[in-house]
Amino acid sequence: MAPSDAALDVTDLHDDLWAGILPDVLWKGRTGRGVRVAVVDSGIDTEHPALKGKVKESVEAVPEGGQILFKPSTSGDQAGHGTACAGIITSIAPEVELYSVKVLGPNASGSGEMFLMGVDHAIKQKMQVVNLSLGTTKRDFWGPLHELLDRAYRERVILVAAANNLPQASSPSIFSSSLISVVKRSGGEPFNFGYQYGEVIELVAPGVQVETTWPGGGYRQLTGNSFACPYITGIVALMLEARPDLTPFQIKTILYAIAKRNEMAATEKVV
Amino acid sequence: MSDNKNTELNQGAAGEETYSAAMREAISAIDVSHSLSQPLKRAVDDLLGVAAQSVGSADASVLIRDGNEGGLKFLVAVSELEEELLKIRIPPGKGIAGLVFSSGQPMAVNDVSEEGSFWSEADKKTGFKTVTLLATPLRTRNETIGVLEFVNRPGEPPYPPFTPEEMDRAARFADLIARLVDAYELGVLIESVFDRAVKTSSSSSEMRSDLREWLKSVDAPREHRELLMLTICLTEIVSRGEAEREMCRDLLETISRFTERRSASSSSYFNF
């Protein structure tokens, strides 16, 4: 009998394949303790009450002699974006070790080159997870960025990037083979994330009116894919605490399995 | 050379100068210097009005690059305070607009007046009160060139926050407005080059050399400056003879084919 004629129920096989992947095993009771998470962004307000003591190191991109160097940063976060992302990550994984890599803001005006060097720095520093709630549409940078992402993949650095859902593609979220890309949705519980198979965007997480930390000790309600991305970063940190040996390939597979289960559960509820 | 011939030459040069001066005067009289950019700016303004209505905001503005360091300035605004807004410069990385410009990610903030930092210089200078805000980047194929901002709702606060659907709608308008803004910026630069060329009374080669030097320093988007620099270089090469003209034609055709191939391969990113 040809393989195509076999009475194979794909649904059963699918259920068997993913049956052992359960949140209980993966992250229940975990806090992300000791997992190294880089936030490549506008800096983090290290004095914010919700973040105090959680930021292990802050560096910022400094152009010097035709090069971009990373030096200790004392300028905090004038823009707020990085602080907002850090607050979301720690709301999921309160004991992660945060590393702020500042590439946006008044002292690092946000060139594509600085962004690339920030990712490079995070890989060199052997971060386990890198949150990228930013991107570039400059096609000149897509080639070098793709190489960087491949390097991250080989070195087991998990990159989580905010998608750019309308109307143009921006990197790195389009390079879906070597990183996890995330888009916002309205409401929902962070662990109840979903997926969009067949799209450049892969995971769907809460990103509408998210209450999170803001420089100066306050909080803001923010909307954007930028704020869906850190939820997944936090969840990946929990998984890495439980199983530090997981590779990017395995993590993506697990996230897909859980997202599929979440979506199926949501459909059953509706029915 | 005889004295008569010298006199003829001098008279010829003087005549040419008078002719150039007359040309310059005539051109300035018909105000060529705004004929390209102003219609485009008006189109941006009109489209912004439609966008504000569609997104449901009280005020809206288009901010464009101010220099090459990440600063922003207002191009047009749908606001009673438009005149004041147009004078404001936003330093690199400041405010929600600066953040959206540098991160390339759209963002909505429910209430900027809540506790925490907010770059409120624009509000202080205009007397305006920003409460709820939606900002989305203006992108061309290769660059983020500005920010489209929607501020507050019609009526009195408290205002309902901007929704994800309104955010998507704003992104679609941003795509259209970005194309117009890109054309506007190139138009402004071409007008400046034209204006400078008209005012330069030197020979053609000196004029091109002067334009090249000036283009290096002028405050305009890099990609537009490079495009015009290429144009000036090609003009100079073409003036040397038929063989050079042929070479430039080949070069332009090669660039055109490269651009087409690149566009085709880039668009495939959307499909996989």
XYZ file of C-alpha atoms in Angstrom:
543
model
C 0.000 0.000 0.000
C 1.324 3.446 -0.901
C 1.875 5.740 2.082
C -0.803 8.096 0.773
C -3.364 5.303 0.938
C -2.731 4.562 4.591
C -5.688 5.160 6.860
C -3.824 7.796 8.813
C -5.890 10.216 10.833
C -3.787 13.354 10.830
C -5.789 14.868 13.679
C -5.010 11.897 15.938
C -1.352 12.041 15.035
C -1.318 15.745 15.740
C -2.872 15.202 19.169
C -0.370 12.452 19.973
C 2.567 14.601 18.923
C 1.663 17.511 21.182
C 0.086 15.598 24.052
C 3.101 15.835 26.341
C 3.535 19.575 25.916
C 1.720 21.082 28.854
C 1.972 24.440 30.625
C 2.154 22.537 33.931
C 5.474 21.032 32.875
C 6.718 24.088 31.053
C 6.097 27.098 33.224
C 3.659 26.606 36.101
C 5.309 27.859 39.285
C 8.270 29.341 37.400
C 9.407 32.961 37.763
C 12.151 33.158 35.148
C 14.723 33.042 37.938
C 18.233 33.640 36.628
C 17.245 33.712 32.953
C 19.205 36.414 31.077
C 16.837 38.638 29.078
C 18.061 41.564 26.968
C 15.758 44.457 26.090
C 17.156 46.138 22.964
C 15.238 49.402 23.103
C 15.215 52.940 24.557
C 16.752 51.972 27.917
C 15.046 50.999 31.181
C 14.209 53.191 34.160
C 16.158 51.210 36.773
C 14.676 53.286 39.615
C 11.078 52.411 38.832
C 9.664 50.683 41.950
C 8.440 47.717 39.906
C 11.838 47.228 38.245
C 14.304 48.171 40.981
C 16.990 45.521 41.415
C 15.885 43.592 38.345
C 18.127 45.322 35.812
C 21.551 43.701 36.066
C 23.253 45.913 33.501
C 22.445 48.933 31.338
C 24.545 49.818 28.306
C 23.986 52.255 25.480
C 25.251 52.593 21.922
C 27.864 55.329 21.579
C 29.338 56.277 18.187
C 33.085 56.750 18.601
C 35.826 56.926 15.986
C 33.637 55.552 13.229
C 32.554 52.618 15.393
C 29.589 51.943 17.644
C 30.639 50.972 21.149
C 28.478 49.877 24.080
C 29.242 51.760 27.266
C 27.565 51.738 30.698
C 24.415 53.831 30.511
C 23.296 56.246 33.173
C 20.838 58.181 31.028
C 17.835 55.969 31.877
C 14.909 55.934 29.483
C 13.686 59.298 28.207
C 11.315 57.731 25.708
C 9.554 55.160 27.891
C 9.319 52.332 25.367
C 11.987 50.094 26.933
C 10.659 50.646 30.458
C 7.171 49.685 29.270
C 8.506 46.451 27.704
C 10.556 45.604 30.807
C 7.446 46.019 32.983
C 5.499 43.541 30.846
C 8.328 40.977 30.842
C 8.630 41.103 34.629
C 4.853 40.904 35.077
C 5.163 37.401 33.576
C 8.643 36.444 34.794
C 9.383 38.561 37.872
C 12.783 37.040 38.627
C 14.503 37.329 35.251
C 17.822 39.141 34.992
C 17.177 42.142 32.747
C 19.915 43.636 30.567
C 19.126 46.970 28.957
C 20.751 47.592 25.563
C 19.865 51.151 24.633
C 19.781 51.884 20.916
C 16.924 54.430 20.825
C 16.585 57.837 22.395
C 18.309 61.212 22.478
C 21.824 59.789 22.869
C 21.336 56.991 20.396
C 19.117 58.487 17.762
C 17.949 55.112 16.571
C 19.853 54.436 13.393
C 19.444 51.023 11.806
C 23.148 50.448 12.380
C 22.756 50.958 16.126
C 19.843 48.563 16.184
C 21.946 45.911 14.436
C 24.866 46.467 16.774
C 22.485 46.181 19.740
C 21.348 42.734 18.600
C 24.978 41.777 17.961
C 25.896 42.927 21.482
C 23.100 40.866 23.040
C 24.255 37.735 21.171
C 27.893 38.298 22.171
C 26.850 38.723 25.804
C 25.184 35.307 25.581
C 21.700 36.467 26.454
C 19.124 33.678 26.519
C 16.192 35.780 25.289
C 16.225 39.108 23.426
C 13.138 41.328 23.259
C 12.952 43.355 20.031
C 9.896 45.604 20.170
C 11.311 47.653 17.316
C 12.301 47.188 13.729
C 13.689 48.770 10.615
C 12.238 49.131 7.135
C 15.667 49.945 5.677
C 16.341 47.176 3.220
C 20.068 47.884 3.359
C 20.057 46.323 6.820
C 18.032 43.227 6.018
C 21.009 41.199 4.777
C 23.268 41.854 7.797
C 20.309 41.380 10.144
C 19.476 38.042 8.591
C 23.055 36.896 9.211
C 22.807 38.060 12.818
C 19.585 36.143 13.341
C 21.135 32.981 11.951
C 24.024 33.415 14.365
C 21.580 33.830 17.240
C 19.835 30.630 16.173
C 23.085 28.655 16.144
C 24.069 30.061 19.544
C 20.672 29.289 21.079
C 19.698 32.910 21.640
C 15.908 33.276 21.387
C 14.834 36.472 19.633
C 11.276 37.696 20.054
C 10.244 40.541 17.727
C 7.188 42.760 17.379
C 5.539 42.256 14.009
C 4.626 45.059 11.668
C 1.191 44.010 10.490
C 0.253 46.947 8.258
C 0.947 47.812 5.493
C 4.689 47.164 4.961
C 7.063 44.460 6.089
C 9.836 45.439 8.434
C 12.692 43.403 9.711
C 13.409 41.490 11.843
C 9.831 40.209 12.213
C 9.671 39.033 8.589
C 12.515 36.569 9.109
C 10.183 34.051 10.633
C 12.493 31.042 10.327
C 14.953 32.179 12.950
C 12.923 34.121 15.461
C 9.496 34.426 17.043
C 7.338 37.300 15.796
C 4.340 38.594 17.704
C 1.312 40.731 16.902
C -1.185 42.374 19.264
C -4.777 41.441 19.950
C -7.446 42.958 22.097
C -7.850 41.557 25.591
C -7.181 38.011 26.708
C -4.965 36.473 29.308
C -1.193 36.548 28.535
C -0.753 32.751 28.752
C -3.705 32.253 26.466
C -1.768 33.401 23.396
C -2.726 32.359 19.893
C -1.095 31.963 16.482
C -1.587 32.934 12.850
C -0.207 30.069 10.831
C 0.638 30.863 7.236
C 1.274 34.521 7.917
C 4.605 36.218 8.479
C 3.235 36.962 11.933
C 3.373 33.866 14.113
C 1.989 34.482 17.601
C -0.840 36.655 18.835
C -0.697 38.091 22.373
C -2.431 40.885 24.311
C -1.289 44.298 23.113
C -4.265 46.613 23.506
C -4.485 49.028 26.436
C -1.847 47.152 28.346
C -1.119 48.737 31.719
C 2.634 48.815 32.268
C 5.540 50.679 33.831
C 6.562 54.130 32.595
C 9.652 56.208 33.457
C 9.292 58.342 36.541
C 7.679 55.636 38.653
C 4.283 55.684 36.979
C 2.199 53.454 34.762
C 0.604 53.897 31.328
C -2.027 52.137 29.284
C -0.455 51.455 25.912
C -1.504 49.831 22.648
C 0.782 48.334 19.999
C 2.574 45.212 18.821
C 5.517 46.495 20.842
C 3.627 45.534 23.982
C 2.430 42.111 22.805
C 6.010 41.005 22.128
C 7.284 41.221 25.769
C 4.515 38.883 26.984
C 5.962 36.125 24.801
C 9.499 37.089 25.882
C 8.401 36.577 29.503
C 6.813 33.206 28.735
C 9.967 32.036 26.909
C 11.988 33.050 29.992
C 9.748 30.854 32.163
C 10.294 27.938 29.780
C 14.046 28.436 29.830
C 14.088 28.395 33.617
C 12.373 24.995 33.521
C 14.452 23.661 30.604
C 17.577 25.759 29.931
C 18.657 23.375 27.162
C 15.734 24.192 24.846
C 16.789 25.322 21.367
C 15.015 28.046 19.319
C 13.515 25.295 17.150
C 12.110 23.481 20.186
C 10.777 26.672 21.753
C 8.959 27.652 18.577
C 7.454 24.170 18.339
C 6.264 24.293 21.945
C 4.787 27.787 21.521
C 2.968 26.611 18.406
C 1.561 23.564 20.238
C 0.310 25.627 23.173
C -1.074 28.368 20.921
C -2.936 25.763 18.881
C -4.391 24.242 22.025
C -5.418 27.710 23.253
C -7.134 28.474 19.944
C -8.930 25.118 19.946
C -10.110 25.655 23.521
C -11.411 29.105 22.568
C -13.310 27.633 19.586
C -14.869 24.915 21.772
C -16.012 27.567 24.251
C -17.731 29.499 21.472
C -19.416 26.341 20.158
C 44.595 88.773 -30.721
C 43.526 92.149 -32.048
C 41.919 94.782 -29.832
C 38.765 94.607 -31.969
C 38.378 90.908 -31.312
C 38.885 91.412 -27.552
C 36.223 94.056 -27.509
C 33.813 91.728 -29.336
C 34.455 88.975 -26.819
C 33.946 91.300 -23.886
C 30.746 92.553 -25.404
C 29.625 88.945 -25.935
C 30.352 88.023 -22.303
C 28.578 91.115 -21.044
C 25.599 90.301 -23.243
C 25.476 86.755 -21.896
C 25.550 88.039 -18.334
C 22.721 90.479 -19.031
C 20.757 87.667 -20.643
C 21.354 85.386 -17.596
C 20.303 88.156 -15.249
C 17.117 88.707 -17.237
C 16.424 84.960 -17.150
C 16.924 84.834 -13.398
C 14.575 87.746 -12.917
C 11.906 86.193 -15.135
C 12.121 82.838 -13.378
C 11.924 84.396 -9.952
C 8.893 86.419 -11.086
C 6.917 83.269 -11.862
C 7.890 81.750 -8.490
C 9.166 78.429 -9.786
C 10.650 77.773 -6.377
C 7.340 76.535 -4.949
C 5.571 75.132 -7.944
C 6.532 71.522 -7.203
C 6.197 71.228 -3.453
C 3.183 73.376 -2.607
C 0.521 71.291 -4.412
C 1.935 68.205 -2.700
C 1.822 69.881 0.694
C -1.789 70.875 0.086
C -2.572 67.264 -0.851
C -1.023 66.066 2.432
C -3.111 68.626 4.303
C -6.325 67.528 2.561
C -5.635 63.844 3.131
C -4.812 64.510 6.778
C -8.241 66.103 7.234
C -9.921 63.003 5.807
C -7.713 60.756 7.972
C -8.593 62.659 11.162
C -12.286 62.279 10.408
C -11.944 58.583 9.605
C -9.859 57.770 12.681
C -12.123 59.912 14.859
C -9.620 62.386 16.265
C -10.095 66.048 17.033
C -6.602 67.076 15.881
C -4.001 65.471 13.648
C -0.561 66.305 12.346
C 2.174 65.133 10.010
C 5.715 65.364 11.350
C 8.721 65.035 9.079
C 12.474 64.656 9.576
C 14.288 67.691 10.888
C 17.921 67.033 9.952
C 19.436 63.577 9.988
C 19.769 62.991 13.738
C 16.220 61.862 14.513
C 14.626 65.268 15.154
C 11.120 66.040 13.874
C 9.163 69.112 12.760
C 5.523 69.667 11.837
C 4.726 69.787 8.119
C 0.950 70.262 8.386
C -1.622 70.035 11.143
C -5.393 69.824 11.413
C -5.681 72.073 14.427
C -6.716 75.537 15.486
C -3.129 75.899 16.675
C -1.516 74.950 13.362
C 0.478 78.175 13.128
C 2.096 77.635 16.546
C 2.687 73.932 15.908
C 4.579 74.614 12.677
C 7.207 76.522 14.680
C 7.934 73.619 17.035
C 10.944 71.346 16.657
C 11.001 67.992 18.454
C 14.510 66.951 19.519
C 15.762 63.413 18.653
C 14.043 60.647 20.611
C 11.702 63.002 22.504
C 8.007 62.490 22.935
C 5.783 59.709 21.665
C 6.384 60.946 18.098
C 10.166 60.724 18.515
C 9.811 57.246 19.924
C 7.538 56.020 17.138
C 9.907 57.534 14.568
C 12.967 55.787 15.998
C 11.349 52.454 16.930
C 9.319 52.177 13.701
C 6.397 50.839 15.747
C 2.946 52.467 15.998
C 1.708 53.237 19.466
C -1.419 54.497 21.225
C -1.429 56.036 24.691
C -4.683 56.307 26.625
C -3.876 59.260 28.842
C -0.552 61.033 28.508
C -1.376 63.253 31.469
C -1.072 60.286 33.851
C 1.894 60.075 36.152
C 5.203 59.576 34.371
C 7.310 61.437 31.859
C 5.815 62.995 28.762
C 7.609 65.457 26.519
C 5.095 68.252 26.924
C 7.023 71.133 25.331
C 4.605 71.271 22.389
C 1.663 71.557 24.798
C 3.439 74.206 26.865
C 4.276 76.305 23.814
C 0.807 76.110 22.276
C -1.418 75.952 25.348
C -2.893 72.715 24.019
C -3.828 69.796 26.287
C -2.913 66.384 24.870
C -4.903 63.608 26.542
C -5.154 60.589 24.276
C -2.817 60.002 21.366
C -2.195 57.646 18.458
C 1.064 57.811 16.514
C 2.116 55.727 13.539
C 5.319 55.888 11.477
C 5.372 57.264 7.940
C 7.348 54.801 5.860
C 8.449 54.696 2.276
C 9.871 51.524 0.758
C 13.221 52.020 2.427
C 12.932 54.637 5.152
C 10.907 55.915 8.063
C 10.409 59.526 6.982
C 8.097 60.909 9.640
C 5.186 60.326 11.979
C 1.408 60.660 11.630
C -0.221 61.703 14.897
C -3.865 61.780 15.980
C -4.646 63.640 19.179
C -7.778 63.645 21.377
C -11.399 63.122 20.324
C -14.018 65.695 19.347
C -15.797 67.132 22.385
C -14.739 67.259 25.997
C -12.598 64.754 27.962
C -12.570 62.034 29.155
C -11.959 60.614 25.685
C -12.338 56.964 24.685
C -8.930 55.488 23.802
C -7.989 54.797 20.185
C -8.918 51.255 19.179
C -6.803 48.660 17.287
C -9.139 49.083 14.283
C -8.482 52.835 14.293
C -4.780 52.066 14.586
C -4.953 49.896 11.457
C -6.906 52.599 9.644
C -4.268 55.149 10.676
C -1.545 52.874 9.255
C -3.309 52.766 5.887
C -3.529 56.555 5.780
C 0.117 56.717 6.849
C 1.067 54.648 3.821
C -0.632 57.118 1.460
C 0.599 60.215 3.266
C 4.174 58.867 3.323
C 4.218 58.660 -0.477
C 3.073 62.269 -0.750
C 5.546 63.455 1.884
C 8.399 61.678 0.097
C 7.462 63.389 -3.167
C 7.117 66.711 -1.315
C 10.601 66.436 0.209
C 12.159 65.584 -3.135
C 10.222 68.475 -4.693
C 11.593 70.906 -2.090
C 15.135 69.769 -2.816
C 14.738 69.988 -6.594
C 13.345 73.511 -6.177
C 16.344 74.476 -4.065
C 18.769 73.046 -6.622
C 16.978 74.878 -9.399
C 16.930 78.093 -7.407
C 20.629 77.838 -6.687
C 21.482 77.007 -10.293
C 19.560 80.047 -11.482
C 21.333 82.322 -9.017
C 24.800 81.006 -9.923
C 26.261 83.112 -12.731
C 29.396 80.973 -13.254
C 30.105 78.533 -16.117
C 28.293 75.200 -16.392
C 31.135 73.140 -14.920
C 31.653 75.603 -12.063
C 27.931 75.592 -11.426
C 27.862 71.780 -11.186
C 30.853 71.775 -8.861
C 29.172 74.441 -6.714
C 25.923 72.431 -6.627
C 27.755 69.267 -5.607
C 29.425 71.034 -2.691
C 26.171 72.690 -1.681
C 24.249 69.390 -1.859
C 26.683 67.821 0.613
C 25.760 70.384 3.230
C 22.085 71.048 2.543
C 19.526 69.877 5.115
C 17.599 67.267 3.122
C 17.013 63.501 3.337
C 20.165 61.574 2.409
C 18.457 59.449 -0.261
C 17.174 62.538 -2.052
C 20.556 64.269 -1.903
C 22.227 61.165 -3.341
C 19.689 60.994 -6.151
C 20.370 64.592 -7.165
C 24.118 64.134 -6.757
C 23.895 61.260 -9.242
C 21.904 63.459 -11.628
C 24.518 66.223 -11.499
C 27.381 63.756 -12.040
C 25.629 62.191 -15.013
C 24.923 65.621 -16.518
C 28.605 66.423 -16.264
C 29.683 63.137 -17.879
C 27.097 63.471 -20.664
C 28.467 66.897 -21.617
C 31.838 65.327 -22.549
C 30.699 63.592 -25.744
C 28.651 60.972 -27.517
C 30.502 57.951 -26.087
C 29.963 59.249 -22.562
C 26.299 59.910 -23.323
C 25.942 56.278 -24.460
C 27.654 55.026 -21.294
C 25.288 57.047 -19.082
C 22.302 55.645 -20.934
C 23.570 52.084 -20.295
C 24.190 52.936 -16.658
C 20.668 54.279 -16.153
C 19.158 51.230 -17.835
C 21.197 48.967 -15.539
C 20.008 50.901 -12.478
C 16.438 50.667 -13.702
C 16.698 46.871 -14.186
C 18.310 46.495 -10.751
C 15.520 48.501 -9.110
C 12.867 46.365 -10.801
C 14.559 43.111 -9.746
C 14.965 44.355 -6.196
C 11.334 45.427 -5.979
C 10.224 42.012 -7.248
C 12.394 40.073 -4.791
C 11.451 42.350 -1.901
C 7.738 41.962 -2.439
C 8.117 38.188 -2.072
C 8.805 38.755 1.614
C 5.110 39.379 2.035
C 4.152 36.015 0.602
C 6.168 33.323 2.300
